[in-house]
Coordinates of C-alpha atoms in Angstrom, one line a residue:
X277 CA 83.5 -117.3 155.0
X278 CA 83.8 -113.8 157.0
X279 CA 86.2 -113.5 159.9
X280 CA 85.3 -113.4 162.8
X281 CA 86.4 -109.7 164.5
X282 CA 90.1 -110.3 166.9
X283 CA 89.5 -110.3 170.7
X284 CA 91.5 -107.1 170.8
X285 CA 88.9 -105.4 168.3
X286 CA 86.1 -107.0 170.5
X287 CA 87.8 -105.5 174.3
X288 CA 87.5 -102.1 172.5
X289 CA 84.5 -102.4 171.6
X290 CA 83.2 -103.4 174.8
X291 CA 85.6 -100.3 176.6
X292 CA 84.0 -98.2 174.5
X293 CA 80.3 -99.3 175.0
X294 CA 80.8 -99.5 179.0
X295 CA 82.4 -95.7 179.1
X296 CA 79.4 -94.5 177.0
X297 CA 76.8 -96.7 179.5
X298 CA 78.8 -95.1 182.4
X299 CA 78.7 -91.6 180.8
X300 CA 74.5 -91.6 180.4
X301 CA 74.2 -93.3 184.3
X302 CA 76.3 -90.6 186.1
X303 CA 75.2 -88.0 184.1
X304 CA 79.0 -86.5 183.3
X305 CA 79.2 -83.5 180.5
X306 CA 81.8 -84.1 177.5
X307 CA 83.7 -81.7 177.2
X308 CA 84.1 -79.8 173.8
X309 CA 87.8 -79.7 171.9
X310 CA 89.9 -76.4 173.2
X311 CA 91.7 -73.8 171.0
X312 CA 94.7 -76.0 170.8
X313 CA 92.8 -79.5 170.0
X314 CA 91.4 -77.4 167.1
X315 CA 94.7 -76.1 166.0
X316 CA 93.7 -72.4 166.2
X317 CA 95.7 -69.7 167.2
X318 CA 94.9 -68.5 171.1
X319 CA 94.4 -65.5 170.1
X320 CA 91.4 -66.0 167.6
X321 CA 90.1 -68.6 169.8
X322 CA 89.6 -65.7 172.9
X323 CA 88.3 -63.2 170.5
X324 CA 85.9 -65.7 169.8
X325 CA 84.6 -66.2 173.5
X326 CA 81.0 -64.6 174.0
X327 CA 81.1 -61.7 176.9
X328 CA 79.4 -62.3 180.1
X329 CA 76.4 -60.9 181.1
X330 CA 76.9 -60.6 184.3
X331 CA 79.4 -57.3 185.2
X332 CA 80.2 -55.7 188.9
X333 CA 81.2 -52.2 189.5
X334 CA 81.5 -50.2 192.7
X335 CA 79.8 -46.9 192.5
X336 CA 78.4 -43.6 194.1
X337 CA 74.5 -42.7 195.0
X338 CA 73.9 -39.4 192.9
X339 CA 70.1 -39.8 192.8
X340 CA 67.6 -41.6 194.4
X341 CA 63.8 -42.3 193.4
X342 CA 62.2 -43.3 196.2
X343 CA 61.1 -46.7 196.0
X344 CA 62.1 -47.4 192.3
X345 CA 65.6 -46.6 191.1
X346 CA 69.0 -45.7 192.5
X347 CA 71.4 -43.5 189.5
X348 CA 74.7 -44.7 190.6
X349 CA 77.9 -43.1 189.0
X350 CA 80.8 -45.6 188.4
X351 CA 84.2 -45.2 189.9
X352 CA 87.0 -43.9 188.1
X353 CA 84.7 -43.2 185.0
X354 CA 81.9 -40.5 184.2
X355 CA 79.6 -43.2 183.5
X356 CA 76.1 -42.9 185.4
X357 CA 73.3 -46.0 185.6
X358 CA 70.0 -46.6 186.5
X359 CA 70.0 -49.4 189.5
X360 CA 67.3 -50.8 191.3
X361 CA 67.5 -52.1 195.0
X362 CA 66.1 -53.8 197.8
X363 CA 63.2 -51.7 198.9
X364 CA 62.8 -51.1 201.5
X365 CA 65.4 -53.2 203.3
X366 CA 68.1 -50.6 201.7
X367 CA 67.6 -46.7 202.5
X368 CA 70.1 -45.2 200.3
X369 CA 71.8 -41.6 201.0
X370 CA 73.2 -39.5 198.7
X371 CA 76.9 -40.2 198.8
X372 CA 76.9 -43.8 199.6
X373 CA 79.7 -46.3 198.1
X374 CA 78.0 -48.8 197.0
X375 CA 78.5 -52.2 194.9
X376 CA 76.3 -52.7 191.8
X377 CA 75.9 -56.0 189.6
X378 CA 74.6 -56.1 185.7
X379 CA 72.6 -58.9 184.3
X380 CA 72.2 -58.5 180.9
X381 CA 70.5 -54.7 180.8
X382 CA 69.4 -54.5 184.4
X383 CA 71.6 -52.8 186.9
X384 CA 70.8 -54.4 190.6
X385 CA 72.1 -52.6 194.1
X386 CA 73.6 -55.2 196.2
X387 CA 74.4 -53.0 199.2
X388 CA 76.6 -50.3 200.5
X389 CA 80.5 -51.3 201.5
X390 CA 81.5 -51.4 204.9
X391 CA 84.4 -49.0 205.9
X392 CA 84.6 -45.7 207.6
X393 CA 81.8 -43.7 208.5
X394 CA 81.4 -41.2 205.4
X395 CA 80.8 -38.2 207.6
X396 CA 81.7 -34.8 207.7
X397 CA 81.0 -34.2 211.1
X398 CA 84.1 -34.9 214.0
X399 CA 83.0 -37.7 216.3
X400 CA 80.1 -38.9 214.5
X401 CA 79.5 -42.1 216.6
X402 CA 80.4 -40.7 220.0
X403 CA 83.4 -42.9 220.5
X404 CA 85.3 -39.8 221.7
X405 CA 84.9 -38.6 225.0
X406 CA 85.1 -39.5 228.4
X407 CA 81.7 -41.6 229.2
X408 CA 78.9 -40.6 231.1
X409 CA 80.0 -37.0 229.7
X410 CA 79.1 -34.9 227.1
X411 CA 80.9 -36.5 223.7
X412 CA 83.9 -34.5 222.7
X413 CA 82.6 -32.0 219.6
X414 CA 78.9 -32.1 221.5
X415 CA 77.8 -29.8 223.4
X416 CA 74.0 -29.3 225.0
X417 CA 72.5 -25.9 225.7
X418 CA 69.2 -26.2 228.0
X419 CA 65.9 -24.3 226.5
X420 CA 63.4 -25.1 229.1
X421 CA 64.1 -27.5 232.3
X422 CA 60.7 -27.0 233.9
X423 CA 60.0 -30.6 234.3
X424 CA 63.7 -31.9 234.6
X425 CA 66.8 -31.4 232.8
X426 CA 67.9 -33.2 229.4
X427 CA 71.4 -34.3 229.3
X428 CA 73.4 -35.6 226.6
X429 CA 75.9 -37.6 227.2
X430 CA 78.3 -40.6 225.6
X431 CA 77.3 -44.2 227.0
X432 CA 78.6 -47.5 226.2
X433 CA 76.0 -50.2 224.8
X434 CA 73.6 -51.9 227.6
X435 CA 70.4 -53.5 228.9
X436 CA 69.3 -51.4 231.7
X437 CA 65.7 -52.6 232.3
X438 CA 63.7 -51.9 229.3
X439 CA 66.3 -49.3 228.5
X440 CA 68.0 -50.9 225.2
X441 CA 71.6 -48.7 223.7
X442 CA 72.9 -50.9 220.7
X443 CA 75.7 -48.8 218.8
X444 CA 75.5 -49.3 215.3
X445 CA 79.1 -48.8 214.9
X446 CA 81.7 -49.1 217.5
X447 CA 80.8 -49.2 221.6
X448 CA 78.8 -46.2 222.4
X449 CA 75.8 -43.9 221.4
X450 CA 74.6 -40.3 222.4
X451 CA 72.4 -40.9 224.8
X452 CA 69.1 -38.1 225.0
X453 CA 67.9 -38.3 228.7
X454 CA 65.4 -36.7 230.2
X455 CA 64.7 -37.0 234.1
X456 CA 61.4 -35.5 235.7
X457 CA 61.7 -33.5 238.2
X458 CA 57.9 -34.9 239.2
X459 CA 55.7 -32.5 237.8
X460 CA 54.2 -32.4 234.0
X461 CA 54.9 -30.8 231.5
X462 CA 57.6 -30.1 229.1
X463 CA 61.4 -29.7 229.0
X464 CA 63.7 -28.9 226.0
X465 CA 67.4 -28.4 225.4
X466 CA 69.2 -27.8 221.8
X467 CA 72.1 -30.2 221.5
X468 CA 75.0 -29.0 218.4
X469 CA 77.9 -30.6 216.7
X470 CA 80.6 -28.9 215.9
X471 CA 81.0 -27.3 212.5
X472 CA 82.6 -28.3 209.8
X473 CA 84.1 -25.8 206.6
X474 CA 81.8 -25.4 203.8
X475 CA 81.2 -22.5 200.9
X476 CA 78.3 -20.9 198.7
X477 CA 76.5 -23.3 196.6
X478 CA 77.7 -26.5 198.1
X479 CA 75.0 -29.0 199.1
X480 CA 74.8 -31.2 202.0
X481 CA 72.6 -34.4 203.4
X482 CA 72.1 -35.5 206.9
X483 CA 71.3 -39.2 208.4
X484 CA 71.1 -41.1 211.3
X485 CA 70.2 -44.0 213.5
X486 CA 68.0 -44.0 216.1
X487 CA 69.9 -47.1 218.5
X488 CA 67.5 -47.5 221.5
X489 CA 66.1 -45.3 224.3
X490 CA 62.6 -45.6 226.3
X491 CA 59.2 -43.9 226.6
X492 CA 57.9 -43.7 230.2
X493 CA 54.3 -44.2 230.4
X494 CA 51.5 -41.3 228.9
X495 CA 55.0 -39.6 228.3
X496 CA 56.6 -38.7 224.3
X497 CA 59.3 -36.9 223.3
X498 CA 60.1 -35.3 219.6
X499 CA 63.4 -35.4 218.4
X500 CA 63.7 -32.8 215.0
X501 CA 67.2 -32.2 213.2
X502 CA 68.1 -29.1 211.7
X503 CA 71.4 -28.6 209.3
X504 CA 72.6 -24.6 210.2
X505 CA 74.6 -22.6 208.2
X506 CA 76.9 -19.7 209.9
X507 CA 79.1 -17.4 208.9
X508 CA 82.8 -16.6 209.1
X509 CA 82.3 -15.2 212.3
X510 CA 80.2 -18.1 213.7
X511 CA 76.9 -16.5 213.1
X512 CA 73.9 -18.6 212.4
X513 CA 72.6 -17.5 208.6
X514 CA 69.9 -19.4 208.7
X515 CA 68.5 -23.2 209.5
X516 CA 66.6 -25.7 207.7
X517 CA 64.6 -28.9 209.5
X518 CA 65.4 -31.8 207.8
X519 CA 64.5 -34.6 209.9
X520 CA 61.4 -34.7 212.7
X521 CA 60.5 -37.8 215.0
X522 CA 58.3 -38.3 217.1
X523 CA 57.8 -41.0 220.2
X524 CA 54.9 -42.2 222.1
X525 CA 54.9 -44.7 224.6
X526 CA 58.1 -46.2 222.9
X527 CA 61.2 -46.2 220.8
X528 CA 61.6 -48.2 218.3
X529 CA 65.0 -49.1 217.6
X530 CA 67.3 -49.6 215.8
X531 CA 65.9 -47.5 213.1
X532 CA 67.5 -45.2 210.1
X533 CA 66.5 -41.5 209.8
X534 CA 67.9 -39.6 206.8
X535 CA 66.4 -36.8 204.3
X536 CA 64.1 -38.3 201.5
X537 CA 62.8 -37.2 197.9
X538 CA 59.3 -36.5 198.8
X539 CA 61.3 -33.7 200.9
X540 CA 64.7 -32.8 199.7
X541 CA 67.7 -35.0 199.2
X542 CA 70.3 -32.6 200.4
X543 CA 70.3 -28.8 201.1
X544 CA 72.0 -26.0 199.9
X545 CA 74.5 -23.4 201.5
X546 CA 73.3 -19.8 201.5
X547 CA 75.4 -17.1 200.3
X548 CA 77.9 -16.1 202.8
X549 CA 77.8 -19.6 204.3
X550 CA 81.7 -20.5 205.9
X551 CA 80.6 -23.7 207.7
X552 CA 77.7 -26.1 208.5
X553 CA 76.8 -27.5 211.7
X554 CA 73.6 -30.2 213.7
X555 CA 71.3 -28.7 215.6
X556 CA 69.4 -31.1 217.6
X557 CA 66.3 -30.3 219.2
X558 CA 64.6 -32.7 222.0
X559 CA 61.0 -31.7 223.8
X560 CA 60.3 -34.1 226.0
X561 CA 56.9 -34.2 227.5
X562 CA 55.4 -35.6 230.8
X563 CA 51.5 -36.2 231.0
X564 CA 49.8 -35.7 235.0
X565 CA 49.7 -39.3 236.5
X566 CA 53.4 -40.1 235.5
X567 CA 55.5 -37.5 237.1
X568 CA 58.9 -38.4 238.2
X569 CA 59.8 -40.9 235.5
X570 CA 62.0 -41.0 233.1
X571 CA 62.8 -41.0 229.3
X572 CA 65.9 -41.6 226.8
X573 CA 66.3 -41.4 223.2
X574 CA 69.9 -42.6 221.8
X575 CA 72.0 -41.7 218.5
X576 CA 74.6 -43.1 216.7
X577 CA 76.3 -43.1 213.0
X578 CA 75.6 -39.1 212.6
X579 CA 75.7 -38.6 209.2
X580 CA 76.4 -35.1 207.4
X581 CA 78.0 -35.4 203.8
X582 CA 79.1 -33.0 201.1
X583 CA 77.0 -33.9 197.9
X584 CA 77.2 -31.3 195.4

């Protein structure tokens, strides 16, 4: 006659059947035996580990493709890759430190780091200065006033009316304003950075953001950007537009301007070249019917990098 089992082999059994039932219903994973349940050495058992396919680097823009790929060189190694990014939410610049992620063979921009302003240029987002004045490094040289002067001066960020100034990095912008004088027509002035030391050969980029301003009606204004080279003695070798921008009616803001590949991506210094400077140009223009309004454009975050 067969035995029947103990009541100890029985409580087991049951344990056992309601931890499995209680497994399946809450859906918990087993987990599998480690290096040390399996009696291997640690070493072995790491070597043994699969690498992820997943990697993240921090890089620098070297090339741009417009609207397909980004070539990114790596920090602290020679190593260059292809990257694509989120076009067009991301406008990259040559020069821009960026952070790149890998999955499996596909390199993916995820944006550029925050930090300083990589500029070139002294007081490239107008925070020095007293306001209400020209920013210190600026300085604005009147072409044609017949309508009313342009001034250029620093002012904090506001809602004056219709009149929108949002910085894009600290408190103030560079504020472009034209007053008519109540006739039509035009009025121009040259506004200019200061320079900054460069040599033969050397190549250079430009951006910037456009952070707010206003149109006043059946007026417009055009706002071009040149990058100038001069010499040791301060004499202009030569200029090259790099930027143009037209309004009508209204500024739209905030908005990114920088050089692009169906242009150039940077420009070169000309023999003789000892420095590099801005040279902003602003034409406003006032139609009949409107005379004695007004018009602003505002800058911020100047851009101008060494590239090459």
């Amino acid at each position: 006659m067969a035995s029947l089992p103990s009541p100890a082999k029985t409580s087991r059994k049951l344990f056992t059947c309601a931890l499995l039932a209680l497994l399946t219903t809450f859906g918990v994973v087993m987990t599998y035996p480690t290096a040390d349940d399996l009696g291997l050495d640690l070493p072995m058992a790491v070597q043994s580990v699969p690498e992820s396919s997943m990697v993240m680097r921090v890089g620098t823009v070297a090339n741009i493709v417009e609207a397909d790929d980004i070539t990114v060189r790596i920090s602290g190694s020679p190593a260059l890759v292809r990257a694509s990014y989120l076009f067009p939410l991301y406008q990259p610049v040559l020069g821009d430190r960026v952070v790149v992620q890998r999955q499996d063979s596909q390199w993916f921009v995820l944006g550029t780091m925050s930090g300083p302003i990589n500029s070139a240029l002294p007081n490239p987002t107008f925070e020095e200065g007293t306001a209400g004045s020209t920013p210190s490094g600026w300085s604005i040289v009147p072409v044609s006033a017949a309508t009313g002067p342009i001034t250029f001066t620093k002012v904090t960020t506001s809602l004056t009316g219709s009149a929108y100034q949002e910085a894009i990095s600290g408190s103030y912008v560079g504020s472009l304003l034209y007053t008519n004088n109540g006739s039509s027509g035009v009025s121009i002035s040259d506004v200019f950075s200061s320079s900054t030391p460069t040599a033969e050969g050397e190549a250079w980029t430009f951006a910037c953001w456009i952070a707010g301003g206003i149109i006043a009606n059946n007026a417009s204004a055009k706002i071009e950007f040149y990058v100038q080279w001069l010499d040791t003695g301060g004499a202009l070798l030569s200029e090259t537009n790099v930027i143009t921008a037209p309004f009508i009616s209204q500024v739209i803001a905030p908005a990114f301007l920088r050089m692009k590949t169906a242009d150039a991506l940077a420009v070169q210094a000309p023999a003789n070249a000892a420095s590099v400077r801005i040279r902003i140009n602003a034409l406003f223009s006032m139609s009949p019917g409107s005379a004695g309004l007004g018009s602003s454009v505002d800058l911020d975050y100047m851009i101008v990098r060494r590239v090459g």
